[in-house]
mmCIF file of C-alpha atoms in Angstrom:
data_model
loop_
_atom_site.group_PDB
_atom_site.id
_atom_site.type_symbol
_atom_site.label_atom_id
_atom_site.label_comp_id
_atom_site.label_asym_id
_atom_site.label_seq_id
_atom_site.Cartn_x
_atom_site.Cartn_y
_atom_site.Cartn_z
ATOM 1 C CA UNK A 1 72.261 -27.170 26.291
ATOM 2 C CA UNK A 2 70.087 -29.640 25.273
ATOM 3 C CA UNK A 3 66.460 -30.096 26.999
ATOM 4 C CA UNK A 4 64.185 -33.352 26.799
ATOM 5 C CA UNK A 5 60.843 -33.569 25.258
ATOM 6 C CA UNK A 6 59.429 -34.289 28.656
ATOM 7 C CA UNK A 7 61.265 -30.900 30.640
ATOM 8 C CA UNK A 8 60.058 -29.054 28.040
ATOM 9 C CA UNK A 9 56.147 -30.322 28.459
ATOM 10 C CA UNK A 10 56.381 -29.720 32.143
ATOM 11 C CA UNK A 11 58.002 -26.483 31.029
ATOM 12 C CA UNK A 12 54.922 -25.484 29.208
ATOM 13 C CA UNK A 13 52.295 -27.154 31.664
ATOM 14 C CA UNK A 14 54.107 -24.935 34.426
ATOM 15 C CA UNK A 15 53.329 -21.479 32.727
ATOM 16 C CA UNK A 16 49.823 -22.661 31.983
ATOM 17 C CA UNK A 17 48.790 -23.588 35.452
ATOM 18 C CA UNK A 18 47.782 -20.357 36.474
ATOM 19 C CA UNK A 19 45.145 -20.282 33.946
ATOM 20 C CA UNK A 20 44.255 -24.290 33.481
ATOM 21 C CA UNK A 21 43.937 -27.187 36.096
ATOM 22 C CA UNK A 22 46.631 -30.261 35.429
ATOM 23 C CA UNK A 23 44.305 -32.321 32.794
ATOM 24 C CA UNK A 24 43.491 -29.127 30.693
ATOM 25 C CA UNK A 25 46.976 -28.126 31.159
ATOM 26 C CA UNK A 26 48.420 -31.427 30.544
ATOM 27 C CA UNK A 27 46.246 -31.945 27.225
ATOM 28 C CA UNK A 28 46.880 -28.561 25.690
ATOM 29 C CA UNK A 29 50.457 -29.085 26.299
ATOM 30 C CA UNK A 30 50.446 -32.286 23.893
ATOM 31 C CA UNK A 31 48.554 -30.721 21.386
ATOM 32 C CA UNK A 32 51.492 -27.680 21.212
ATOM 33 C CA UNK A 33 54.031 -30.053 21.132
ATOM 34 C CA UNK A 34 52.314 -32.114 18.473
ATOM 35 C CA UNK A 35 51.670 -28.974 16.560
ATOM 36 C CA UNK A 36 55.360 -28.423 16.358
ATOM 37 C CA UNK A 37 56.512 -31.812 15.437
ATOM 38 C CA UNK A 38 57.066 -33.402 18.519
ATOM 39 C CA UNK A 39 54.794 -37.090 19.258
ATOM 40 C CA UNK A 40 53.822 -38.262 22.802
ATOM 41 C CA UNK A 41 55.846 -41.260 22.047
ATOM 42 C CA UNK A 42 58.878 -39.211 21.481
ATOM 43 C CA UNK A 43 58.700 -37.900 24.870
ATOM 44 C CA UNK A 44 58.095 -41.051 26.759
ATOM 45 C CA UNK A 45 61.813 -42.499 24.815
ATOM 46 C CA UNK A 46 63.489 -39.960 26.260
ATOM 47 C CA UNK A 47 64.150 -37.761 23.094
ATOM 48 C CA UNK A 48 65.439 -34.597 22.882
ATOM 49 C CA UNK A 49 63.754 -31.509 21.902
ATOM 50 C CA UNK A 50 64.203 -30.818 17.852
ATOM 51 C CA UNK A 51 64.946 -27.453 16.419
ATOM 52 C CA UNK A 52 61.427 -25.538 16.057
ATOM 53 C CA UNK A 53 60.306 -21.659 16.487
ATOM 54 C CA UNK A 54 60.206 -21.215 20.440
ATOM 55 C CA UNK A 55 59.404 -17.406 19.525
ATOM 56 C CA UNK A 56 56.035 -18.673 17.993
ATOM 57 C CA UNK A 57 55.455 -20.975 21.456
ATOM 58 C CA UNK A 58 55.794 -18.296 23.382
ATOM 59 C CA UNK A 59 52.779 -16.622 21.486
ATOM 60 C CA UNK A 60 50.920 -19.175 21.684
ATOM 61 C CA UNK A 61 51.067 -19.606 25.840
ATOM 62 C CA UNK A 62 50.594 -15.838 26.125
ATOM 63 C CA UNK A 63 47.625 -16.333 23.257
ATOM 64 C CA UNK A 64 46.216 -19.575 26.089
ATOM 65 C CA UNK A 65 46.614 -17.500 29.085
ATOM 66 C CA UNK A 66 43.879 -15.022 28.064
ATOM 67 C CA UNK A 67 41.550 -17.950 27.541
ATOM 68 C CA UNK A 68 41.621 -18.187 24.025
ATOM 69 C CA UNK A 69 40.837 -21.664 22.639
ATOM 70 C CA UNK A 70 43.623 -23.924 21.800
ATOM 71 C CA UNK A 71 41.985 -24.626 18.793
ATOM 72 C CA UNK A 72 42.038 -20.606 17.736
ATOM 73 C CA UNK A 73 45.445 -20.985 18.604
ATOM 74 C CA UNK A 74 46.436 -23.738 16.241
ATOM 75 C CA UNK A 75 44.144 -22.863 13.588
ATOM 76 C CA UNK A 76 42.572 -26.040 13.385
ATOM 77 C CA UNK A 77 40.669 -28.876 14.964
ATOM 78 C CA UNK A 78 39.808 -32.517 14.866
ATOM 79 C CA UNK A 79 36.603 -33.866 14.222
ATOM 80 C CA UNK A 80 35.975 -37.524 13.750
ATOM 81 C CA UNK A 81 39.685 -38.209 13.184
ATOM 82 C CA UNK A 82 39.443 -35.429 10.574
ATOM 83 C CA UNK A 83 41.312 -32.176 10.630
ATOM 84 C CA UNK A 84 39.650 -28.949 10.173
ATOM 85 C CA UNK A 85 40.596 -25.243 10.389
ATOM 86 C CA UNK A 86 38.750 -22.750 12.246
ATOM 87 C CA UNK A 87 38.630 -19.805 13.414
ATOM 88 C CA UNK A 88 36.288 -17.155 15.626
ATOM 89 C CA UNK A 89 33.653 -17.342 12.688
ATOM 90 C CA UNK A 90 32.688 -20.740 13.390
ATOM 91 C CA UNK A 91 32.031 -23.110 16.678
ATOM 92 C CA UNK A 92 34.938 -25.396 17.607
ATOM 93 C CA UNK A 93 33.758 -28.683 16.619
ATOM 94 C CA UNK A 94 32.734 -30.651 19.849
ATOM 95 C CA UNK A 95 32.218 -34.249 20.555
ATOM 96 C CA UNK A 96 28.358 -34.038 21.502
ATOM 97 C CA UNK A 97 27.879 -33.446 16.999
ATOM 98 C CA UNK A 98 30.278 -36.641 16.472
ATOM 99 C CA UNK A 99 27.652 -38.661 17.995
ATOM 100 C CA UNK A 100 25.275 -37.000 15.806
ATOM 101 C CA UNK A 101 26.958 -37.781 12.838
ATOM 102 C CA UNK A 102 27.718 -41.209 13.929
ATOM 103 C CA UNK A 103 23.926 -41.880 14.633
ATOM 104 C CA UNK A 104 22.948 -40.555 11.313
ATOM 105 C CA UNK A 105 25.474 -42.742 9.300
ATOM 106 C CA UNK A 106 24.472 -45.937 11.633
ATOM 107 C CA UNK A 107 20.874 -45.173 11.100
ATOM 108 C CA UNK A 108 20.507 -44.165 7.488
ATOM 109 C CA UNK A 109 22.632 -47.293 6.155
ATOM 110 C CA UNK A 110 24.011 -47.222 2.529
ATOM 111 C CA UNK A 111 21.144 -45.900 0.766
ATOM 112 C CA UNK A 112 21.275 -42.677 -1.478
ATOM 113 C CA UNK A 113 20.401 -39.681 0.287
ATOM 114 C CA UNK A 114 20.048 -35.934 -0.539
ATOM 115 C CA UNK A 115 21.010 -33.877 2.606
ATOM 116 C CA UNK A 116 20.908 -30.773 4.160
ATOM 117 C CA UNK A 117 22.611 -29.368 7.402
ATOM 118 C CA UNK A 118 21.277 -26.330 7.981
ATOM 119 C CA UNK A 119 23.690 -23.925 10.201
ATOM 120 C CA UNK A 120 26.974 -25.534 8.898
ATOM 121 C CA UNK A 121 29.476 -23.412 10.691
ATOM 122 C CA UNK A 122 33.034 -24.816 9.478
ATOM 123 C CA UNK A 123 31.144 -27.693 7.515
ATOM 124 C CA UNK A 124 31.791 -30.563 9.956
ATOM 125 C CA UNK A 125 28.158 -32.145 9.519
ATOM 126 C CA UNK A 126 28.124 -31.898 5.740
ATOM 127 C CA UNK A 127 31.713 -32.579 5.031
ATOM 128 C CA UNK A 128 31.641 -36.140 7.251
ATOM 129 C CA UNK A 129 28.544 -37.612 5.780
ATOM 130 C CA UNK A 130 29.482 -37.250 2.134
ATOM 131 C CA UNK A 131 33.179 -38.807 3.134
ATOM 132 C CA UNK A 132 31.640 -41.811 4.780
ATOM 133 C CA UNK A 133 28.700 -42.179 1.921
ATOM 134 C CA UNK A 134 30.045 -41.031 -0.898
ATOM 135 C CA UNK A 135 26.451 -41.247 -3.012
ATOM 136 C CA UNK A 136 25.148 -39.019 -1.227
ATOM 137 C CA UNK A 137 24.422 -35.694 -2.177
ATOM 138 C CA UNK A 138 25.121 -33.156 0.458
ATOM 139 C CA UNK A 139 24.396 -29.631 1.047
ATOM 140 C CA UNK A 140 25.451 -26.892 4.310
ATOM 141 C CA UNK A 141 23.569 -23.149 4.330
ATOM 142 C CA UNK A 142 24.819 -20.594 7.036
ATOM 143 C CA UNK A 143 23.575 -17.090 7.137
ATOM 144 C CA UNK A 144 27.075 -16.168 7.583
ATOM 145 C CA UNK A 145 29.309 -15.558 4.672
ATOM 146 C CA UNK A 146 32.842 -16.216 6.631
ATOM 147 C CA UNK A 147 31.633 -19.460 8.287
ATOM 148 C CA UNK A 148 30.602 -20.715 4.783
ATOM 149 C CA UNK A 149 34.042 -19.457 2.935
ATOM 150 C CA UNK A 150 35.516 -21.781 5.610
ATOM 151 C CA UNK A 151 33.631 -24.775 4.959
ATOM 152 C CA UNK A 152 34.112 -24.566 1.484
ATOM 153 C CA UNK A 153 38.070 -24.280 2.456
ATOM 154 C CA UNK A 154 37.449 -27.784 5.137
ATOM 155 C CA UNK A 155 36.002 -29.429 1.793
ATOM 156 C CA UNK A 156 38.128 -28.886 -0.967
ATOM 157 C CA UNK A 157 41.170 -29.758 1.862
ATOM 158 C CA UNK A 158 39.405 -32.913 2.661
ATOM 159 C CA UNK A 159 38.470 -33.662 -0.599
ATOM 160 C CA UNK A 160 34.071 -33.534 0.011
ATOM 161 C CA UNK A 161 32.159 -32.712 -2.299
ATOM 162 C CA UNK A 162 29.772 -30.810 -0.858
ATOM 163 C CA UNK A 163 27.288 -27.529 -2.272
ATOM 164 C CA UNK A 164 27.315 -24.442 0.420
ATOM 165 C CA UNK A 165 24.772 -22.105 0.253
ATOM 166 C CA UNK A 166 24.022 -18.421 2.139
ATOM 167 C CA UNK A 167 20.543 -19.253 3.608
ATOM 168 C CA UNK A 168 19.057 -17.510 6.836
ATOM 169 C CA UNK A 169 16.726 -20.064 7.549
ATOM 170 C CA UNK A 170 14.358 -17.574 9.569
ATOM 171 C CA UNK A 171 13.881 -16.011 6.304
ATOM 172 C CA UNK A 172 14.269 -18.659 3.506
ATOM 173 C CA UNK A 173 14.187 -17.866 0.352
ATOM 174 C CA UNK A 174 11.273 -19.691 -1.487
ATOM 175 C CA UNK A 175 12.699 -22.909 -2.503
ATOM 176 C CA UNK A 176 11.415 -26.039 -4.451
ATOM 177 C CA UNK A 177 14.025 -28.264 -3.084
ATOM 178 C CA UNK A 178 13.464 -31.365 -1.603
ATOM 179 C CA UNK A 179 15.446 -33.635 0.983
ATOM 180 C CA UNK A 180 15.716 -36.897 2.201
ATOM 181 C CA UNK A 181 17.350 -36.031 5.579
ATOM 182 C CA UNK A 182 17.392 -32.610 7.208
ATOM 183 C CA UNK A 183 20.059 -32.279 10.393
ATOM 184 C CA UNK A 184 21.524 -28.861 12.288
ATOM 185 C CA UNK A 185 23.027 -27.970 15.264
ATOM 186 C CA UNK A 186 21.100 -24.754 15.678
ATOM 187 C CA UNK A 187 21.677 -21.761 18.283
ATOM 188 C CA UNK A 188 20.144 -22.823 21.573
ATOM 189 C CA UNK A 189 21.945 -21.198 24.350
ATOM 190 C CA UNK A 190 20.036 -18.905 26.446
ATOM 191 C CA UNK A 191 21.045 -15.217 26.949
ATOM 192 C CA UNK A 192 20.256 -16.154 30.653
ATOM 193 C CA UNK A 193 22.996 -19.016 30.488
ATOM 194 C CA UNK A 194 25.789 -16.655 29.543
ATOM 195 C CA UNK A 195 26.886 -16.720 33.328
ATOM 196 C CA UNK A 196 27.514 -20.091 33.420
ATOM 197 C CA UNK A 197 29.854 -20.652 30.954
ATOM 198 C CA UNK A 198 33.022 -20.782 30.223
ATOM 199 C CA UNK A 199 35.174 -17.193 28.999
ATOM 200 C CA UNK A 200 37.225 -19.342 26.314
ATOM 201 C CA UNK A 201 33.414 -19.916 24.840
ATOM 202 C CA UNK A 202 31.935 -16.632 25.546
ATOM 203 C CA UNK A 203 34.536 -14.706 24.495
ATOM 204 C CA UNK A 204 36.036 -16.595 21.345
ATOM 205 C CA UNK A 205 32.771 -18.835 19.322
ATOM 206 C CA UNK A 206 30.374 -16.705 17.433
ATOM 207 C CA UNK A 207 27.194 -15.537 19.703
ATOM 208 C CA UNK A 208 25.458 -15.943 16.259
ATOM 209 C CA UNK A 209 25.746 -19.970 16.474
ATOM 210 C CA UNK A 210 25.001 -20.284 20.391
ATOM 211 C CA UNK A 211 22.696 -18.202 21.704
ATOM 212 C CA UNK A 212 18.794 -17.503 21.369
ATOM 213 C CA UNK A 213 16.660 -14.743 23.019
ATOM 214 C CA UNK A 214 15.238 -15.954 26.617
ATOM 215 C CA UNK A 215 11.400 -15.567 25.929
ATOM 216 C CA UNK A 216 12.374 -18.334 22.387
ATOM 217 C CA UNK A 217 14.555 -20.841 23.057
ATOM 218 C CA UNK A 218 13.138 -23.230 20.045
ATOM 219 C CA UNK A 219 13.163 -20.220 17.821
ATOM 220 C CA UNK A 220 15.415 -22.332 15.110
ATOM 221 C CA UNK A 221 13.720 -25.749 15.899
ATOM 222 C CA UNK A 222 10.434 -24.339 15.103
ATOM 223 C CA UNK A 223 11.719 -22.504 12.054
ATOM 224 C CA UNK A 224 13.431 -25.616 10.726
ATOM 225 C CA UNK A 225 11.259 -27.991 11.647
ATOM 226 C CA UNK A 226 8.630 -25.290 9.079
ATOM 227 C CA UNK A 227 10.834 -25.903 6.604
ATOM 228 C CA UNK A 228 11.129 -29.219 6.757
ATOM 229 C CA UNK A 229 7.125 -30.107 6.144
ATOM 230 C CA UNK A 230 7.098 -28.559 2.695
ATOM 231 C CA UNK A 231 10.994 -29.938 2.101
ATOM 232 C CA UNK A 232 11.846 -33.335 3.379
ATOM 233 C CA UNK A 233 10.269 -36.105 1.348
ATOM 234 C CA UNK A 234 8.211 -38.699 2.730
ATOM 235 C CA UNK A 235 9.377 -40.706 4.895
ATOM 236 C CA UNK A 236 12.577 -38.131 5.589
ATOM 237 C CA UNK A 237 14.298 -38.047 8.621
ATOM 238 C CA UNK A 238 15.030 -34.242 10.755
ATOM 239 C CA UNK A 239 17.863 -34.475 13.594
ATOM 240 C CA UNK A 240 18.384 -32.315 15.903
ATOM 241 C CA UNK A 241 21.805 -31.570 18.272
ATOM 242 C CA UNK A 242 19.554 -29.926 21.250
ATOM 243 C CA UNK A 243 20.015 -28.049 24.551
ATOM 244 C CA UNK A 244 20.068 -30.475 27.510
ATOM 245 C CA UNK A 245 16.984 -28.798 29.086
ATOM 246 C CA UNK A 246 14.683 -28.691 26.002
ATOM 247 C CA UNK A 247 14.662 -32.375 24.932
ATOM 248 C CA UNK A 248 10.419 -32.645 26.419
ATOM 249 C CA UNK A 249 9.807 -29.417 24.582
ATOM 250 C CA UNK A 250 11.378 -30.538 21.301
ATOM 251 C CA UNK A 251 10.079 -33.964 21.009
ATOM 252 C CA UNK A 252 6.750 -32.193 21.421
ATOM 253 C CA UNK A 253 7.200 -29.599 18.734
ATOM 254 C CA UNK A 254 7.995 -32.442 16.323
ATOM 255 C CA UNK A 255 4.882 -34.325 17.330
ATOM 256 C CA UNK A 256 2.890 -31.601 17.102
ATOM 257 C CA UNK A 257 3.671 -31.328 13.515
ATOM 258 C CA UNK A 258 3.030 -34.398 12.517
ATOM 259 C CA UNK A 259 6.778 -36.239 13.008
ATOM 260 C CA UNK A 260 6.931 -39.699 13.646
ATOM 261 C CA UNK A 261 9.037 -42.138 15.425
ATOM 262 C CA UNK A 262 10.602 -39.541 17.223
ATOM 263 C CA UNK A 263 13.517 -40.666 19.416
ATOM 264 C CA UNK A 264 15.501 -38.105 22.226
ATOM 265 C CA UNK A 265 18.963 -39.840 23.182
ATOM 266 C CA UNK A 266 21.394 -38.942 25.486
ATOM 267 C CA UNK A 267 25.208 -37.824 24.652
ATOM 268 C CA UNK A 268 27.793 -39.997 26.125
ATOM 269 C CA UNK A 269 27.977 -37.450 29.181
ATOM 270 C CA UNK A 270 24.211 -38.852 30.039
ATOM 271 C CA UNK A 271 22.606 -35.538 28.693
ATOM 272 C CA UNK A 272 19.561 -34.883 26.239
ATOM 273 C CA UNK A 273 21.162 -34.140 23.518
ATOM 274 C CA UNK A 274 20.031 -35.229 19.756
ATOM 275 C CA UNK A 275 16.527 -36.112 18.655
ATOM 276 C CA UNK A 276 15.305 -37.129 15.273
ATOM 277 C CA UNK A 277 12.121 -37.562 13.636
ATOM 278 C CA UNK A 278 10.050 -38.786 10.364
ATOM 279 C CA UNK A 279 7.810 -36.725 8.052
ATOM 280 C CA UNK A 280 4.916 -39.683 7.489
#
């Protein structure tokens, strides 16, 4: 018996209900049937369903209805139009660090830059500047040796080049390297915020990448922005992907140490959520 494209994406919505409300539902649901060859545009012509592994479906829903991340799931995830596998030893890339990347391409111009994204999880930061400016030369360090095997994977997939690095950047090794742009998307989640979020975060991304102790939560920003006085050139820029409640107490620490031109914007949600600075 044949079934449509559209019975079986109700299908699927159906057994996900008890686990997601109708949007998260319905967009999961699209990204399955993508996943296995079937378009949104093929469902709204009335198509039928194609041949394709309905075994490997079914783990997938049961995979979903313990909370793990559709993106775990699939293997893989899109970031600025730009596909990108992951997995638990990296964060799932998230739209808050596209506007990040965006600002720093809009702001920086065409100009050659050397570059550093410090905490580069599956390479996302790194990997997107050097494919929309070429001339620059771009570099990712992660203290963790899995997160940086898969960036180098992301890179020679998308075709980047870009130079990882092992660096634990609360004990960097001495260095004579200098940059014209510094960005990262440190940890910044407070232990005390663990009970607020969501268990297909808290139980699937890497505590390493989101969370700091209580009594420091600008433990990396003060760390990196250390680094960056004796590394960025003059006139370099820092940037920052923040937590929404610290965007006073950053903008501070960079003015403290001498930034200038320091500039807090929002995320498109209305939340503090990126800063940048200049080393005079």
């Amino acid at each position: 018996m044949t079934q449509s494209i559209q019975s079986l994406f109700n299908e699927i919505t159906e057994k996900l209900h008890p686990v997601y409300d109708d949007s998260e539902a319905n967009s999961i649901t699209r990204l399955l049937l993508e996943d296995f060859g079937m378009s949104r545009a093929q469902m709204l012509a009335g198509l039928t369903v194609p041949n394709f592994d309905r075994d490997l479906l079914d783990v997938f829903i049961k995979r979903l209805l313990k909370h793990e991340p559709v993106q775990h799931v699939l293997g893989y995830a899109y970031f600025m139009n730009r596909k990108y596998k992951v997995n638990r030893s990296v964060l799932i890339p998230r739209q808050e660090t596209e506007e990040l990347v965006d600002w720093i391409l809009t702001r920086s111009g065409q100009q050659k830059l050397t570059i550093l994204d410090i905490g580069t999880g599956s390479g996302i930061i790194p990997i997107s500047l050097k494919l929309d400016r070429p001339a620059w030369i771009v570099h990712g360090w992660d203290v963790s040796a899995e997160a940086l095997e898969l960036a180098a994977i992301n890179a020679r997939q998308l075709g980047s080049e870009v130079s990882f690095k092992k660096e634990d950047i609360l004990k960097p090794e001495y260095s004579r390297e200098k940059f014209d742009l510094i960005v990262s998307n440190p940890p910044y989640i407070r232990d005390l915020e663990k009970s607020a979020m969501a268990s297909n975060v808290l139980d699937y991304d890497p505590h390493l990448a989101l969370f700091v102790p209580d009594e420091k939560p600008l433990l990396f920003y003060e760390a990196i922005v250390t680094f960056a006085l004796d590394h960025l050139n003059p006139g370099g820029h820092l940037y920052f992907e923040i937590n929404e409640q610290f965007g006073k107490e950053v903008s501070e620490l960079l003015q403290e140490k001498g930034f200038t031109s320091i500039e807090l914007r929002q995320d498109l949600n209305g939340k503090d959520r990126m800063i940048k600075g200049m080393l005079s």
